[in-house]
Amino acid sequence: MEDVKTTEISKTAKNAVWIADLSKHENESVCVQAWISNKRSGKGLFFLELRDGTGFCQSVMDLNNVGEEIFENCKQLTLSSSLRVFGKVVKDDRQIGGYEVQIDNIDIIQIVDNYPISNKEHGIEFLMEKRHLWLRSKRQWAIMRIRSRVKYAIHTFFQEKGFVQTDTPIFTGSACEGTTTLFETDYYGEPAYLSQSGQLYGEATAMALGKIYTFGPTFRAEKSKTRRHLSEFWMIEPEMAFYDLDMNMDLIEEFVRYIVTDIYEHYRFELEILERDLTLFENIGKEFPRITYDDAIKILKGDKDVEGKNAIKTLENDLVEVKAQIIECNKDIDEREAAIAAGGMKKGAINFNKNKIDVLKNKIKQLEEKERNIPQWLESAKNFKHGEDLGGSDETVITRLFSTPVMVYNWPKDIKAFYMKRNEENPDYVKGVDMLAPEGFGEIVGGAERETDHDLLVERIKAHDLPMEAFEWYLDLRKFGTVPHAGFGLGFERLIMWLTNVSHIRETIPFPRYYGRLFP
Ligand code: 4AD
Ligand code: MG
């Protein structure tokens, strides 16, 4: 492998421009430092799609312009090879990013042999193994950019409202969200748990600073592979003194609407790359329905309709539709395979059809997964017993009926955390709220008004079999100036999953940690 002469790089880099800034250099001659993300050739022409991290752009090399030697040189370029391109920037709305570079010369930094990720379809396990390279692909690029922007929007939202960002410990001595998902570590000979949530500490800092939010990593040992659970994920947890459940729900709604609007206004190009249906963004101004747990169960079981849609009937229709689509895809594959086998097809057309077949096969896999899931969802919905917690599939069934996020509040106390405030009218219920994202995504936010009464809290800690010593400091908050307060936790990766419409949470974080994966 050939190494790079660094002094030369720094010399040229001074005059180089980033792809994101090409619009400022229209009709100028520039140097772009980039990798090849796609390459096509025509008669006496090469079309190199470049990416430099800030964006993508098309560049064209014309034999008549550059001459034999440079043109020959270009032939060696492969996917992900790195280079500098010198040429003129011209506006061209048909091209990605809206500009094209007409090449005068190139300076190759490294030619790559056998880049493992081609522009064809790959299996998901393979891509996860190559996550460090997969991040370079256009879809992943778009997801990571949205992730970064959402982080910015979250901080902006809270900072502008006068919230103070406070950090909470990662090593903790107590469980916040139940003892089944704790990761235990050795803390100088004592057991310590990786934080499941910063909430309890957030409550303490809210009593000192009024309105706070945390934004930190949280850990849960989720010993099963689901499409919405990570072992390590990031959570935003605002906590507000003098807030009740209604004010908490108002804030959740305003907050989520702010983020969705921000992405819609500023990251449209990324949403286009992801082929994100924009209906969600168009509907986000509508009020988010607030329904009780009891009503949510009625909807789930088909005893109550939403906007004229019935959960059970919708599922039954979907199953019919999925089966029809599978037949359709198989037919398409058969036709394409027969056309290839018949012979006489040009090489380009064969490759095109083969790739289409791979795409169709992947689509069938997804449809078959739905074909397996829907009967299970139906079963789970029909047999759901009042008082149980909503499972992932139940949330999917409910939220597919809604066009905006929906808030479910007033939960049975036995399925919720110890710190939630009891409902004065019916002490079997607590003032918790979950925000479920529409289109089948399900829970993104979990929050509550907090129990303020010292003795009731002691009772709840005992009922949950939690060690009292670990909560002594927390109980102090109820002894020394207890006030009504509330807060919530928003799962950052769940939010990104929903905004980008990816079907699995592992694509929403650069290097996901989930059951069975620690590398790369
Ligand atoms: O509903 P949860 O468990 O609530 C709490 O932790 C509260 N202490 C929050 C608070 O009131 N301050 O978790 C909050 C959110 C969920 O709604 C979900 O979006 C996300 O965190 N979440 C996960 N995301 C990815 N992987 C997991 N394993 C997750 N578990 C929860
Ligand atoms: Mg929850």
PDB file of C-alpha atoms and ligand atoms in Angstrom, residues 177 220 416 434 443 445-447, ligand 2:
ATOM      1  CA  GLU A 177     -35.965   1.804  36.052  1.00  0.00           C
ATOM      2  CA  ARG A 220     -29.758  -1.249  29.840  1.00  0.00           C
ATOM      3  CA  LYS A 416     -44.930   1.761  36.163  1.00  0.00           C
ATOM      4  CA  ASP A 434     -45.765   7.832  27.283  1.00  0.00           C
ATOM      5  CA  GLU A 443     -42.782   4.752  22.553  1.00  0.00           C
ATOM      6  CA  VAL A 445     -40.890   9.421  25.470  1.00  0.00           C
ATOM      7  CA  GLY A 446     -41.630   8.151  28.969  1.00  0.00           C
ATOM      8  CA  GLY A 447     -42.353  10.594  31.772  1.00  0.00           C
TER       9      GLY A 447
HETATM   10 MG    MG B   2     -41.059   3.652  29.212  1.00  0.00          MG
END
